[in-house]
Amino acid sequence: MTSPDPLIASIRIAAPPDVVFPYLIDPALLARWFGDATGSTPEPGGAFELAFDDTKSVQGQFVTIDPPKRMVFTWGVPDSNVLPPGSTTVEIVLTPDGTGTVLDLTHHDLPRSELPSHQAGWAGLLKELERVAGHD
Amino acid sequence: MAERTAEDAAGPDAVLRALADPNRRQILRLVRGSELPAGQIAAHFADLTQQAVSQHLRVLAGAGLLSERRAGTRRLYTLRPDPLDHVRAVLAEFWPDALTRLKDVVERDHPPTGDTP
């Protein structure tokens, strides 16, 4: 959750947080903008599953559901070594803004070569790779 | 498996194996600043067969370390220095697209009443 270099995206929506929040957790509403979430159980510890088409999907778990302010879920790709299910965390915070909402999304723990890794030796290998790649 | 892209397949193990071989590290050095055809890469390795060099190129490409492009009958290779940052680049486009769809759907379902900035 405390990766020093997370990915951030924000947007303003012309509806209050209590209107926006269900769209983040209700499978029927998620389907309208995000993907097929019928495998999801929107409660802390419940499965978070999104299918985009026959071959692509993401998997994780709901971690925090705090309507209408904040939700956190883990995010990964089945069978991926780089982004295994549960390996990264997405945090969405809704802040009232007049009659609307500012939504701030932060994707934590994404793999990056400069960051230390849990896998033994991985950082050292990437240092070698960087040396080879000419970052002298 | 055939559908999987390099960033899906490349993990610490694949990169570890790819970098473990001195010839493969030498190949990465050769292509780090320029795009080279397989034949020209093979010419740098007098003691390796063309087939062995091709095998090394496959291992490096499989680990996401090399990008491969066809130009006529030739295959050109260049260093793809960071498969991990590629994942990041994909998501950096993915999230704004997804949030824009969310905004559109919510605002269509709940049209602003007019006093919204």
PDB file of C-alpha atoms in Angstrom:
ATOM      1  CA  MET A   1       0.000   0.000   0.000  1.00  0.00           C
ATOM      2  CA  THR A   2       2.911   2.361   0.472  1.00  0.00           C
ATOM      3  CA  SER A   3       4.732   2.012  -2.809  1.00  0.00           C
ATOM      4  CA  PRO A   4       6.699   5.239  -3.236  1.00  0.00           C
ATOM      5  CA  ASP A   5       5.629   5.660  -6.830  1.00  0.00           C
ATOM      6  CA  PRO A   6       1.967   4.684  -7.294  1.00  0.00           C
ATOM      7  CA  LEU A   7      -0.092   5.256 -10.391  1.00  0.00           C
ATOM      8  CA  ILE A   8      -2.727   7.974  -9.902  1.00  0.00           C
ATOM      9  CA  ALA A   9      -5.868   8.865 -11.846  1.00  0.00           C
ATOM     10  CA  SER A  10      -8.601  11.345 -10.936  1.00  0.00           C
ATOM     11  CA  ILE A  11     -11.902  12.478 -12.388  1.00  0.00           C
ATOM     12  CA  ARG A  12     -14.799  14.754 -11.410  1.00  0.00           C
ATOM     13  CA  ILE A  13     -18.292  13.326 -11.648  1.00  0.00           C
ATOM     14  CA  ALA A  14     -21.412  15.521 -11.541  1.00  0.00           C
ATOM     15  CA  ALA A  15     -23.181  13.427  -8.897  1.00  0.00           C
ATOM     16  CA  PRO A  16     -22.658  13.187  -5.123  1.00  0.00           C
ATOM     17  CA  PRO A  17     -20.550  10.408  -3.545  1.00  0.00           C
ATOM     18  CA  ASP A  18     -23.565   8.415  -2.308  1.00  0.00           C
ATOM     19  CA  VAL A  19     -24.764   8.162  -5.922  1.00  0.00           C
ATOM     20  CA  VAL A  20     -21.316   7.269  -7.286  1.00  0.00           C
ATOM     21  CA  PHE A  21     -20.298   4.720  -4.669  1.00  0.00           C
ATOM     22  CA  PRO A  22     -22.659   1.859  -5.672  1.00  0.00           C
ATOM     23  CA  TYR A  23     -21.123   1.950  -9.157  1.00  0.00           C
ATOM     24  CA  LEU A  24     -17.837   0.841  -7.574  1.00  0.00           C
ATOM     25  CA  ILE A  25     -19.140  -2.267  -5.824  1.00  0.00           C
ATOM     26  CA  ASP A  26     -22.485  -3.409  -7.245  1.00  0.00           C
ATOM     27  CA  PRO A  27     -21.799  -6.080  -9.921  1.00  0.00           C
ATOM     28  CA  ALA A  28     -24.814  -4.958 -11.973  1.00  0.00           C
ATOM     29  CA  LEU A  29     -23.509  -1.370 -12.027  1.00  0.00           C
ATOM     30  CA  LEU A  30     -19.862  -2.370 -12.475  1.00  0.00           C
ATOM     31  CA  ALA A  31     -20.905  -4.221 -15.624  1.00  0.00           C
ATOM     32  CA  ARG A  32     -22.011  -0.947 -17.194  1.00  0.00           C
ATOM     33  CA  TRP A  33     -18.587   0.749 -17.143  1.00  0.00           C
ATOM     34  CA  PHE A  34     -15.946  -1.715 -16.064  1.00  0.00           C
ATOM     35  CA  GLY A  35     -16.545  -5.347 -16.902  1.00  0.00           C
ATOM     36  CA  ASP A  36     -18.407  -8.515 -15.979  1.00  0.00           C
ATOM     37  CA  ALA A  37     -18.214  -8.603 -12.173  1.00  0.00           C
ATOM     38  CA  THR A  38     -20.644 -11.464 -11.567  1.00  0.00           C
ATOM     39  CA  GLY A  39     -17.857 -13.407  -9.820  1.00  0.00           C
ATOM     40  CA  SER A  40     -17.443 -10.628  -7.256  1.00  0.00           C
ATOM     41  CA  THR A  41     -18.656 -10.578  -3.666  1.00  0.00           C
ATOM     42  CA  PRO A  42     -18.653  -6.948  -2.542  1.00  0.00           C
ATOM     43  CA  GLU A  43     -17.707  -7.307   1.111  1.00  0.00           C
ATOM     44  CA  PRO A  44     -14.329  -7.065   2.865  1.00  0.00           C
ATOM     45  CA  GLY A  45     -12.442 -10.260   2.086  1.00  0.00           C
ATOM     46  CA  GLY A  46     -14.850 -11.092  -0.734  1.00  0.00           C
ATOM     47  CA  ALA A  47     -13.640 -11.935  -4.209  1.00  0.00           C
ATOM     48  CA  PHE A  48     -13.119  -9.121  -6.676  1.00  0.00           C
ATOM     49  CA  GLU A  49     -13.305 -10.495 -10.192  1.00  0.00           C
ATOM     50  CA  LEU A  50     -13.715  -8.677 -13.468  1.00  0.00           C
ATOM     51  CA  ALA A  51     -13.862 -10.256 -16.891  1.00  0.00           C
ATOM     52  CA  PHE A  52     -13.306  -8.017 -19.892  1.00  0.00           C
ATOM     53  CA  ASP A  53     -13.761 -10.634 -22.594  1.00  0.00           C
ATOM     54  CA  ASP A  54     -13.156 -14.344 -23.085  1.00  0.00           C
ATOM     55  CA  THR A  55      -9.454 -14.170 -22.419  1.00  0.00           C
ATOM     56  CA  LYS A  56      -8.775 -11.202 -20.170  1.00  0.00           C
ATOM     57  CA  SER A  57      -9.698 -10.892 -16.543  1.00  0.00           C
ATOM     58  CA  VAL A  58      -8.436  -9.468 -13.285  1.00  0.00           C
ATOM     59  CA  GLN A  59      -8.738 -11.001  -9.845  1.00  0.00           C
ATOM     60  CA  GLY A  60      -8.292  -9.842  -6.306  1.00  0.00           C
ATOM     61  CA  GLN A  61     -10.195  -9.218  -3.092  1.00  0.00           C
ATOM     62  CA  PHE A  62     -12.231  -6.416  -1.645  1.00  0.00           C
ATOM     63  CA  VAL A  63     -10.218  -5.062   1.277  1.00  0.00           C
ATOM     64  CA  THR A  64     -12.147  -1.999   2.492  1.00  0.00           C
ATOM     65  CA  ILE A  65     -15.667  -0.893   1.633  1.00  0.00           C
ATOM     66  CA  ASP A  66     -16.480   2.356   3.429  1.00  0.00           C
ATOM     67  CA  PRO A  67     -19.480   3.961   1.678  1.00  0.00           C
ATOM     68  CA  PRO A  68     -19.631   6.550   0.342  1.00  0.00           C
ATOM     69  CA  LYS A  69     -16.026   7.564   0.911  1.00  0.00           C
ATOM     70  CA  ARG A  70     -13.471   4.926   0.187  1.00  0.00           C
ATOM     71  CA  MET A  71     -12.895   1.468  -1.155  1.00  0.00           C
ATOM     72  CA  VAL A  72      -9.788  -0.650  -1.516  1.00  0.00           C
ATOM     73  CA  PHE A  73      -9.330  -3.829  -3.493  1.00  0.00           C
ATOM     74  CA  THR A  74      -6.418  -5.938  -4.659  1.00  0.00           C
ATOM     75  CA  TRP A  75      -5.739  -6.418  -8.329  1.00  0.00           C
ATOM     76  CA  GLY A  76      -3.868  -8.925 -10.447  1.00  0.00           C
ATOM     77  CA  VAL A  77      -3.990 -11.068 -13.555  1.00  0.00           C
ATOM     78  CA  PRO A  78      -4.527 -14.861 -13.371  1.00  0.00           C
ATOM     79  CA  ASP A  79      -1.415 -16.862 -14.403  1.00  0.00           C
ATOM     80  CA  SER A  80       0.726 -13.724 -14.609  1.00  0.00           C
ATOM     81  CA  ASN A  81       4.189 -13.733 -13.063  1.00  0.00           C
ATOM     82  CA  VAL A  82       4.450  -9.972 -13.281  1.00  0.00           C
ATOM     83  CA  LEU A  83       1.051  -9.103 -11.850  1.00  0.00           C
ATOM     84  CA  PRO A  84      -0.297 -12.148  -9.968  1.00  0.00           C
ATOM     85  CA  PRO A  85      -3.755 -11.858  -8.349  1.00  0.00           C
ATOM     86  CA  GLY A  86      -3.544  -9.964  -5.074  1.00  0.00           C
ATOM     87  CA  SER A  87      -0.117  -8.502  -5.814  1.00  0.00           C
ATOM     88  CA  THR A  88      -1.206  -4.887  -6.295  1.00  0.00           C
ATOM     89  CA  THR A  89      -3.744  -2.693  -4.518  1.00  0.00           C
ATOM     90  CA  VAL A  90      -6.198  -0.153  -5.875  1.00  0.00           C
ATOM     91  CA  GLU A  91      -7.614   2.553  -3.598  1.00  0.00           C
ATOM     92  CA  ILE A  92     -10.531   4.756  -4.613  1.00  0.00           C
ATOM     93  CA  VAL A  93     -11.423   7.833  -2.548  1.00  0.00           C
ATOM     94  CA  LEU A  94     -14.568   9.904  -3.169  1.00  0.00           C
ATOM     95  CA  THR A  95     -14.551  13.525  -1.981  1.00  0.00           C
ATOM     96  CA  PRO A  96     -17.618  15.775  -2.176  1.00  0.00           C
ATOM     97  CA  ASP A  97     -17.075  18.735  -4.513  1.00  0.00           C
ATOM     98  CA  GLY A  98     -20.076  21.059  -4.576  1.00  0.00           C
ATOM     99  CA  THR A  99     -22.929  18.880  -5.802  1.00  0.00           C
ATOM    100  CA  GLY A 100     -20.453  16.516  -7.439  1.00  0.00           C
ATOM    101  CA  THR A 101     -17.641  14.158  -6.520  1.00  0.00           C
ATOM    102  CA  VAL A 102     -13.936  14.108  -7.102  1.00  0.00           C
ATOM    103  CA  LEU A 103     -12.772  10.513  -7.503  1.00  0.00           C
ATOM    104  CA  ASP A 104      -9.103   9.819  -6.812  1.00  0.00           C
ATOM    105  CA  LEU A 105      -7.753   6.410  -7.753  1.00  0.00           C
ATOM    106  CA  THR A 106      -4.345   5.206  -6.620  1.00  0.00           C
ATOM    107  CA  HIS A 107      -2.845   1.947  -7.867  1.00  0.00           C
ATOM    108  CA  HIS A 108      -0.213   0.852  -5.350  1.00  0.00           C
ATOM    109  CA  ASP A 109       2.536  -1.760  -5.487  1.00  0.00           C
ATOM    110  CA  LEU A 110       2.953  -1.940  -9.237  1.00  0.00           C
ATOM    111  CA  PRO A 111       6.186  -3.669 -10.193  1.00  0.00           C
ATOM    112  CA  ARG A 112       8.932  -1.359 -11.255  1.00  0.00           C
ATOM    113  CA  SER A 113      12.567  -1.997 -11.888  1.00  0.00           C
ATOM    114  CA  GLU A 114      13.800   0.794  -9.623  1.00  0.00           C
ATOM    115  CA  LEU A 115      11.858  -0.489  -6.660  1.00  0.00           C
ATOM    116  CA  PRO A 116      13.117  -3.240  -4.403  1.00  0.00           C
ATOM    117  CA  SER A 117      11.300  -6.493  -4.997  1.00  0.00           C
ATOM    118  CA  HIS A 118      10.109  -9.264  -2.746  1.00  0.00           C
ATOM    119  CA  GLN A 119      11.656 -11.883  -4.974  1.00  0.00           C
ATOM    120  CA  ALA A 120      15.209 -12.665  -3.920  1.00  0.00           C
ATOM    121  CA  GLY A 121      17.742 -11.570  -6.451  1.00  0.00           C
ATOM    122  CA  TRP A 122      15.271  -9.813  -8.686  1.00  0.00           C
ATOM    123  CA  ALA A 123      16.541  -6.325  -7.868  1.00  0.00           C
ATOM    124  CA  GLY A 124      20.124  -7.378  -8.463  1.00  0.00           C
ATOM    125  CA  LEU A 125      19.207  -8.856 -11.814  1.00  0.00           C
ATOM    126  CA  LEU A 126      17.512  -5.702 -12.864  1.00  0.00           C
ATOM    127  CA  LYS A 127      20.536  -3.716 -11.829  1.00  0.00           C
ATOM    128  CA  GLU A 128      22.531  -5.936 -14.148  1.00  0.00           C
ATOM    129  CA  LEU A 129      19.940  -5.358 -16.839  1.00  0.00           C
ATOM    130  CA  GLU A 130      20.103  -1.612 -16.356  1.00  0.00           C
ATOM    131  CA  ARG A 131      23.864  -1.719 -16.626  1.00  0.00           C
ATOM    132  CA  VAL A 132      23.524  -3.687 -19.842  1.00  0.00           C
ATOM    133  CA  ALA A 133      20.866  -1.275 -21.048  1.00  0.00           C
ATOM    134  CA  GLY A 134      23.330   1.565 -20.848  1.00  0.00           C
ATOM    135  CA  HIS A 135      22.260   3.457 -17.720  1.00  0.00           C
ATOM    136  CA  ASP A 136      25.904   3.663 -16.703  1.00  0.00           C
TER     137      ASP A 136
ATOM    138  CA  MET B   1      -0.075 -19.514 -24.299  1.00  0.00           C
ATOM    139  CA  ALA B   2       0.232 -18.302 -27.872  1.00  0.00           C
ATOM    140  CA  GLU B   3      -1.945 -15.321 -27.027  1.00  0.00           C
ATOM    141  CA  ARG B   4       0.098 -14.241 -24.073  1.00  0.00           C
ATOM    142  CA  THR B   5       2.139 -11.124 -24.446  1.00  0.00           C
ATOM    143  CA  ALA B   6       5.680 -10.663 -23.267  1.00  0.00           C
ATOM    144  CA  GLU B   7       4.684  -8.666 -20.216  1.00  0.00           C
ATOM    145  CA  ASP B   8       2.398 -11.473 -19.086  1.00  0.00           C
ATOM    146  CA  ALA B   9       4.982 -14.156 -19.564  1.00  0.00           C
ATOM    147  CA  ALA B  10       8.019 -12.316 -18.287  1.00  0.00           C
ATOM    148  CA  GLY B  11       8.642 -12.758 -14.621  1.00  0.00           C
ATOM    149  CA  PRO B  12      11.644 -12.875 -12.381  1.00  0.00           C
ATOM    150  CA  ASP B  13      12.321 -16.494 -13.333  1.00  0.00           C
ATOM    151  CA  ALA B  14      12.185 -15.874 -17.072  1.00  0.00           C
ATOM    152  CA  VAL B  15      14.407 -12.814 -16.791  1.00  0.00           C
ATOM    153  CA  LEU B  16      16.780 -14.636 -14.460  1.00  0.00           C
ATOM    154  CA  ARG B  17      17.193 -17.490 -16.895  1.00  0.00           C
ATOM    155  CA  ALA B  18      17.597 -15.114 -19.805  1.00  0.00           C
ATOM    156  CA  LEU B  19      20.327 -13.103 -18.099  1.00  0.00           C
ATOM    157  CA  ALA B  20      22.169 -16.108 -16.697  1.00  0.00           C
ATOM    158  CA  ASP B  21      23.956 -16.803 -19.981  1.00  0.00           C
ATOM    159  CA  PRO B  22      26.953 -14.630 -20.945  1.00  0.00           C
ATOM    160  CA  ASN B  23      26.164 -14.922 -24.664  1.00  0.00           C
ATOM    161  CA  ARG B  24      22.670 -13.631 -24.049  1.00  0.00           C
ATOM    162  CA  ARG B  25      24.004 -10.723 -22.017  1.00  0.00           C
ATOM    163  CA  GLN B  26      26.332  -9.990 -24.922  1.00  0.00           C
ATOM    164  CA  ILE B  27      23.370 -10.008 -27.330  1.00  0.00           C
ATOM    165  CA  LEU B  28      21.592  -7.421 -25.144  1.00  0.00           C
ATOM    166  CA  ARG B  29      24.668  -5.208 -25.267  1.00  0.00           C
ATOM    167  CA  LEU B  30      24.765  -5.467 -29.063  1.00  0.00           C
ATOM    168  CA  VAL B  31      21.147  -4.403 -29.526  1.00  0.00           C
ATOM    169  CA  ARG B  32      20.886  -1.846 -26.743  1.00  0.00           C
ATOM    170  CA  GLY B  33      21.475   1.148 -28.989  1.00  0.00           C
ATOM    171  CA  SER B  34      20.398  -0.143 -32.371  1.00  0.00           C
ATOM    172  CA  GLU B  35      18.087  -2.545 -34.107  1.00  0.00           C
ATOM    173  CA  LEU B  36      19.967  -5.451 -35.663  1.00  0.00           C
ATOM    174  CA  PRO B  37      18.963  -8.353 -37.899  1.00  0.00           C
ATOM    175  CA  ALA B  38      19.493 -11.862 -36.540  1.00  0.00           C
ATOM    176  CA  GLY B  39      22.246 -12.538 -39.077  1.00  0.00           C
ATOM    177  CA  GLN B  40      24.285  -9.559 -37.972  1.00  0.00           C
ATOM    178  CA  ILE B  41      23.903 -10.574 -34.329  1.00  0.00           C
ATOM    179  CA  ALA B  42      25.041 -14.108 -35.177  1.00  0.00           C
ATOM    180  CA  ALA B  43      28.124 -12.714 -36.938  1.00  0.00           C
ATOM    181  CA  HIS B  44      29.403 -11.519 -33.557  1.00  0.00           C
ATOM    182  CA  PHE B  45      29.489 -15.079 -32.236  1.00  0.00           C
ATOM    183  CA  ALA B  46      32.059 -17.026 -34.238  1.00  0.00           C
ATOM    184  CA  ASP B  47      31.777 -20.028 -31.923  1.00  0.00           C
ATOM    185  CA  LEU B  48      27.978 -20.309 -32.044  1.00  0.00           C
ATOM    186  CA  THR B  49      25.804 -21.701 -34.798  1.00  0.00           C
ATOM    187  CA  GLN B  50      23.070 -19.520 -36.271  1.00  0.00           C
ATOM    188  CA  GLN B  51      20.618 -21.945 -34.706  1.00  0.00           C
ATOM    189  CA  ALA B  52      22.096 -21.437 -31.238  1.00  0.00           C
ATOM    190  CA  VAL B  53      21.907 -17.663 -31.648  1.00  0.00           C
ATOM    191  CA  SER B  54      18.276 -17.952 -32.757  1.00  0.00           C
ATOM    192  CA  GLN B  55      17.535 -19.973 -29.630  1.00  0.00           C
ATOM    193  CA  HIS B  56      19.143 -17.276 -27.464  1.00  0.00           C
ATOM    194  CA  LEU B  57      17.039 -14.622 -29.222  1.00  0.00           C
ATOM    195  CA  ARG B  58      13.883 -16.614 -28.508  1.00  0.00           C
ATOM    196  CA  VAL B  59      14.744 -16.879 -24.803  1.00  0.00           C
ATOM    197  CA  LEU B  60      15.416 -13.140 -24.559  1.00  0.00           C
ATOM    198  CA  ALA B  61      12.234 -12.234 -26.418  1.00  0.00           C
ATOM    199  CA  GLY B  62      10.249 -14.666 -24.254  1.00  0.00           C
ATOM    200  CA  ALA B  63      11.483 -12.877 -21.139  1.00  0.00           C
ATOM    201  CA  GLY B  64      10.331  -9.577 -22.562  1.00  0.00           C
ATOM    202  CA  LEU B  65      13.877  -8.268 -22.855  1.00  0.00           C
ATOM    203  CA  LEU B  66      13.997  -8.067 -26.651  1.00  0.00           C
ATOM    204  CA  SER B  67      11.473  -6.726 -29.072  1.00  0.00           C
ATOM    205  CA  GLU B  68      11.299  -8.369 -32.470  1.00  0.00           C
ATOM    206  CA  ARG B  69      10.124  -6.847 -35.727  1.00  0.00           C
ATOM    207  CA  ARG B  70       9.846  -8.320 -39.208  1.00  0.00           C
ATOM    208  CA  ALA B  71      11.171  -6.323 -42.143  1.00  0.00           C
ATOM    209  CA  GLY B  72      10.718  -8.301 -45.353  1.00  0.00           C
ATOM    210  CA  THR B  73      12.461 -11.620 -44.841  1.00  0.00           C
ATOM    211  CA  ARG B  74      14.559 -10.325 -41.975  1.00  0.00           C
ATOM    212  CA  ARG B  75      13.834 -10.247 -38.279  1.00  0.00           C
ATOM    213  CA  LEU B  76      15.151  -7.188 -36.476  1.00  0.00           C
ATOM    214  CA  TYR B  77      15.871  -7.142 -32.764  1.00  0.00           C
ATOM    215  CA  THR B  78      16.313  -4.363 -30.266  1.00  0.00           C
ATOM    216  CA  LEU B  79      16.558  -4.114 -26.485  1.00  0.00           C
ATOM    217  CA  ARG B  80      13.338  -3.649 -24.608  1.00  0.00           C
ATOM    218  CA  PRO B  81      14.889  -2.505 -21.384  1.00  0.00           C
ATOM    219  CA  ASP B  82      12.033  -2.712 -18.961  1.00  0.00           C
ATOM    220  CA  PRO B  83       9.139  -5.158 -19.291  1.00  0.00           C
ATOM    221  CA  LEU B  84       7.900  -4.087 -15.849  1.00  0.00           C
ATOM    222  CA  ASP B  85       7.455  -0.479 -16.827  1.00  0.00           C
ATOM    223  CA  HIS B  86       5.419  -1.705 -19.775  1.00  0.00           C
ATOM    224  CA  VAL B  87       2.762  -3.043 -17.405  1.00  0.00           C
ATOM    225  CA  ARG B  88       2.660   0.364 -15.811  1.00  0.00           C
ATOM    226  CA  ALA B  89       2.294   2.105 -19.149  1.00  0.00           C
ATOM    227  CA  VAL B  90      -0.693  -0.081 -20.044  1.00  0.00           C
ATOM    228  CA  LEU B  91      -2.429   0.717 -16.740  1.00  0.00           C
ATOM    229  CA  ALA B  92      -1.614   4.413 -17.040  1.00  0.00           C
ATOM    230  CA  GLU B  93      -3.928   4.434 -20.060  1.00  0.00           C
ATOM    231  CA  PHE B  94      -6.373   1.879 -18.717  1.00  0.00           C
ATOM    232  CA  TRP B  95      -7.483   3.755 -15.578  1.00  0.00           C
ATOM    233  CA  PRO B  96      -8.347   7.143 -17.137  1.00  0.00           C
ATOM    234  CA  ASP B  97     -10.351   5.332 -19.838  1.00  0.00           C
ATOM    235  CA  ALA B  98     -12.248   3.307 -17.217  1.00  0.00           C
ATOM    236  CA  LEU B  99     -12.973   6.355 -15.043  1.00  0.00           C
ATOM    237  CA  THR B 100     -14.251   8.305 -18.039  1.00  0.00           C
ATOM    238  CA  ARG B 101     -16.703   5.472 -18.722  1.00  0.00           C
ATOM    239  CA  LEU B 102     -17.767   5.549 -15.065  1.00  0.00           C
ATOM    240  CA  LYS B 103     -18.385   9.305 -15.232  1.00  0.00           C
ATOM    241  CA  ASP B 104     -20.422   8.952 -18.424  1.00  0.00           C
ATOM    242  CA  VAL B 105     -22.599   6.164 -17.014  1.00  0.00           C
ATOM    243  CA  VAL B 106     -23.256   7.883 -13.652  1.00  0.00           C
ATOM    244  CA  GLU B 107     -24.067  11.226 -15.264  1.00  0.00           C
ATOM    245  CA  ARG B 108     -26.355   9.566 -17.807  1.00  0.00           C
ATOM    246  CA  ASP B 109     -28.211   7.732 -15.015  1.00  0.00           C
ATOM    247  CA  HIS B 110     -28.336  10.828 -12.796  1.00  0.00           C
ATOM    248  CA  PRO B 111     -28.455  13.920 -15.011  1.00  0.00           C
ATOM    249  CA  PRO B 112     -27.156  17.044 -13.254  1.00  0.00           C
ATOM    250  CA  THR B 113     -30.048  19.250 -12.137  1.00  0.00           C
ATOM    251  CA  GLY B 114     -28.569  22.460 -13.521  1.00  0.00           C
ATOM    252  CA  ASP B 115     -26.944  23.999 -10.439  1.00  0.00           C
ATOM    253  CA  THR B 116     -23.892  21.772 -10.865  1.00  0.00           C
ATOM    254  CA  PRO B 117     -20.709  23.561 -11.899  1.00  0.00           C
TER     255      PRO B 117
END
